[in-house]
């Protein structure tokens, strides 16, 4: 059995300023990689999706061939695999016929799900436990929130 790539993701957004950040930590063969990014004019859900998408892109770019397990506290992101067939059938449209929010990112994530061996595990947010999953989930949460606070403090808008 091959070793899997563990991916821990989180996104954060200052809703009034619409500035956001995302963070991912990848664990593979005893190595730890941290990925982060910032965005302007964004939402919390976009940051959650981008965190996963960027992690999978990193896996591709670095030719890491192993199943991917994504740990996320985002119900929005973690349910995309279950909803993907319905979303595609509706051509990324809502019941009212309008384009669904974040259709561009959802389409990218669905493509990644269909072309990679990816499993999502929904974890509880903001837990105070000492197990490795909770600690890494807390770490990515802290990383994303710190980037947002830094943007707000410096008034940075990309």
Short mmCIF file of C-alpha atoms in Angstrom, two decimals:
data_model
loop_
_atom_site.label_atom_id
_atom_site.label_comp_id
_atom_site.label_asym_id
_atom_site.label_seq_id
_atom_site.Cartn_x
_atom_site.Cartn_y
_atom_site.Cartn_z
CA UNK A 1 0.00 0.00 0.00
CA UNK A 2 1.38 3.40 -0.95
CA UNK A 3 1.79 6.23 1.47
CA UNK A 4 -0.87 8.90 1.20
CA UNK A 5 -0.43 12.64 1.04
CA UNK A 6 -2.18 14.24 3.99
CA UNK A 7 -3.45 17.73 3.25
CA UNK A 8 -4.78 20.05 5.96
CA UNK A 9 -6.56 23.14 4.66
CA UNK A 10 -8.33 26.23 5.91
CA UNK A 11 -9.44 29.60 4.64
CA UNK A 12 -10.26 32.84 6.37
CA UNK A 13 -11.83 36.12 5.33
CA UNK A 14 -12.46 39.54 6.84
CA UNK A 15 -16.05 39.86 5.65
CA UNK A 16 -16.30 43.67 5.80
CA UNK A 17 -13.06 44.27 3.91
CA UNK A 18 -13.43 41.16 1.73
CA UNK A 19 -9.75 40.33 2.16
CA UNK A 20 -8.90 36.72 2.68
CA UNK A 21 -6.18 34.15 3.02
CA UNK A 22 -5.81 30.42 2.77
CA UNK A 23 -3.36 27.90 4.15
CA UNK A 24 -2.50 24.28 3.45
CA UNK A 25 -0.08 21.92 5.13
CA UNK A 26 0.97 18.81 3.21
CA UNK A 27 2.51 15.82 4.97
CA UNK A 28 4.20 13.25 2.73
CA UNK A 29 6.98 10.75 3.42
CA UNK A 30 7.86 12.52 6.66
CA UNK A 31 8.12 15.92 4.96
CA UNK A 32 5.97 18.92 5.78
CA UNK A 33 5.18 21.61 3.22
CA UNK A 34 3.32 24.82 4.07
CA UNK A 35 1.44 26.74 1.40
CA UNK A 36 -0.34 30.07 1.88
CA UNK A 37 -1.89 32.79 -0.19
CA UNK A 38 -3.84 36.02 0.08
CA UNK A 39 -6.74 37.38 -1.96
CA UNK A 40 -8.68 40.61 -2.21
CA UNK A 41 -12.39 40.86 -2.99
CA UNK A 42 -13.08 37.35 -1.77
CA UNK A 43 -15.23 35.29 0.57
CA UNK A 44 -14.62 32.69 3.22
CA UNK A 45 -15.93 29.89 0.98
CA UNK A 46 -13.62 30.91 -1.88
CA UNK A 47 -10.65 30.75 0.49
CA UNK A 48 -11.68 27.25 1.66
CA UNK A 49 -11.87 26.01 -1.94
CA UNK A 50 -8.63 27.68 -3.03
CA UNK A 51 -6.75 26.07 -0.12
CA UNK A 52 -7.67 22.62 -1.44
CA UNK A 53 -7.14 23.47 -5.11
CA UNK A 54 -3.69 24.98 -4.49
CA UNK A 55 -2.62 21.95 -2.43
CA UNK A 56 -3.60 19.55 -5.22
CA UNK A 57 -1.82 21.76 -7.77
CA UNK A 58 1.30 21.60 -5.60
CA UNK A 59 1.04 17.80 -5.59
CA UNK A 60 0.86 17.82 -9.39
CA UNK A 61 3.68 20.31 -9.90
CA UNK A 62 5.96 18.31 -7.60
CA UNK A 63 5.04 14.96 -9.16
CA UNK A 64 3.90 13.45 -5.88
CA UNK A 65 2.10 10.26 -6.91
CA UNK A 66 0.00 9.01 -4.02
CA UNK A 67 -3.60 9.12 -2.85
CA UNK A 68 -4.55 12.44 -1.25
CA UNK A 69 -6.50 12.75 1.99
CA UNK A 70 -7.83 16.26 2.57
CA UNK A 71 -8.66 17.23 6.15
CA UNK A 72 -10.86 20.31 6.27
CA UNK A 73 -13.25 21.92 8.71
CA UNK A 74 -15.20 23.32 5.75
CA UNK A 75 -18.47 21.52 5.15
CA UNK A 76 -18.75 23.55 1.93
CA UNK A 77 -15.53 22.08 0.50
CA UNK A 78 -15.87 18.59 1.99
CA UNK A 79 -19.30 18.02 0.41
CA UNK A 80 -18.24 18.84 -3.16
CA UNK A 81 -17.39 15.16 -3.94
CA UNK A 82 -20.89 14.07 -2.88
CA UNK A 83 -22.55 16.87 -4.84
CA UNK A 84 -20.35 16.86 -7.95
CA UNK A 85 -22.63 14.80 -10.20
CA UNK A 86 -25.66 16.94 -9.40
CA UNK A 87 -23.64 20.14 -9.83
CA UNK A 88 -22.39 19.00 -13.25
CA UNK A 89 -25.84 17.82 -14.32
CA UNK A 90 -27.20 21.30 -13.53
CA UNK A 91 -24.27 22.87 -15.40
CA UNK A 92 -23.17 24.76 -12.25
CA UNK A 93 -26.57 26.46 -11.93
CA UNK A 94 -28.84 26.89 -8.92
CA UNK A 95 -32.50 25.84 -8.72
CA UNK A 96 -33.35 29.33 -9.95
CA UNK A 97 -31.19 28.90 -13.03
CA UNK A 98 -28.46 31.36 -12.04
CA UNK A 99 -24.79 30.44 -11.90
CA UNK A 100 -23.88 29.07 -8.51
CA UNK A 101 -21.47 31.05 -6.38
CA UNK A 102 -17.85 30.05 -6.86
CA UNK A 103 -18.66 28.00 -9.97
CA UNK A 104 -15.17 28.68 -11.35
CA UNK A 105 -13.48 27.14 -8.31
CA UNK A 106 -15.99 24.35 -7.89
CA UNK A 107 -15.39 23.34 -11.51
CA UNK A 108 -11.60 23.23 -10.89
CA UNK A 109 -12.04 21.21 -7.72
CA UNK A 110 -14.40 18.74 -9.40
CA UNK A 111 -11.84 18.26 -12.18
CA UNK A 112 -9.18 17.53 -9.56
CA UNK A 113 -11.48 15.09 -7.76
CA UNK A 114 -12.13 13.27 -11.03
CA UNK A 115 -8.47 13.08 -12.04
CA UNK A 116 -6.88 12.27 -8.66
CA UNK A 117 -7.43 9.79 -5.87
CA UNK A 118 -8.78 12.30 -3.32
CA UNK A 119 -10.72 11.58 -0.15
CA UNK A 120 -12.14 14.35 2.03
CA UNK A 121 -12.41 14.08 5.80
CA UNK A 122 -14.46 16.71 7.59
CA UNK A 123 -12.93 17.67 10.93
CA UNK A 124 -14.37 19.78 13.72
CA UNK A 125 -13.06 23.33 13.82
CA UNK A 126 -11.43 24.99 16.81
CA UNK A 127 -11.00 21.86 18.91
CA UNK A 128 -8.62 21.68 21.84
CA UNK A 129 -7.16 18.20 21.47
CA UNK A 130 -3.62 17.00 21.11
CA UNK A 131 -4.04 14.49 18.28
CA UNK A 132 -2.07 15.16 15.10
CA UNK A 133 -5.10 15.89 12.91
CA UNK A 134 -6.49 18.47 15.32
CA UNK A 135 -3.09 20.09 15.82
CA UNK A 136 -2.50 20.45 12.08
CA UNK A 137 -6.05 21.70 11.51
CA UNK A 138 -5.47 24.29 14.23
CA UNK A 139 -2.14 25.23 12.61
CA UNK A 140 -3.65 25.95 9.17
CA UNK A 141 -6.49 27.89 10.82
CA UNK A 142 -3.94 30.04 12.68
CA UNK A 143 -1.86 30.55 9.53
CA UNK A 144 -4.85 31.75 7.47
CA UNK A 145 -6.21 34.01 10.22
CA UNK A 146 -2.79 35.59 10.82
CA UNK A 147 -2.48 36.44 7.13
CA UNK A 148 -5.91 38.09 7.16
CA UNK A 149 -5.06 40.07 10.31
CA UNK A 150 -1.80 41.20 8.68
CA UNK A 151 -3.70 42.39 5.59
CA UNK A 152 -6.20 44.31 7.70
CA UNK A 153 -3.47 45.85 9.87
CA UNK A 154 -1.39 47.00 6.91
CA UNK A 155 -4.39 47.95 4.80
CA UNK A 156 -3.03 45.71 2.06
CA UNK A 157 -5.37 45.11 -0.86
CA UNK A 158 -4.18 43.05 -3.83
#
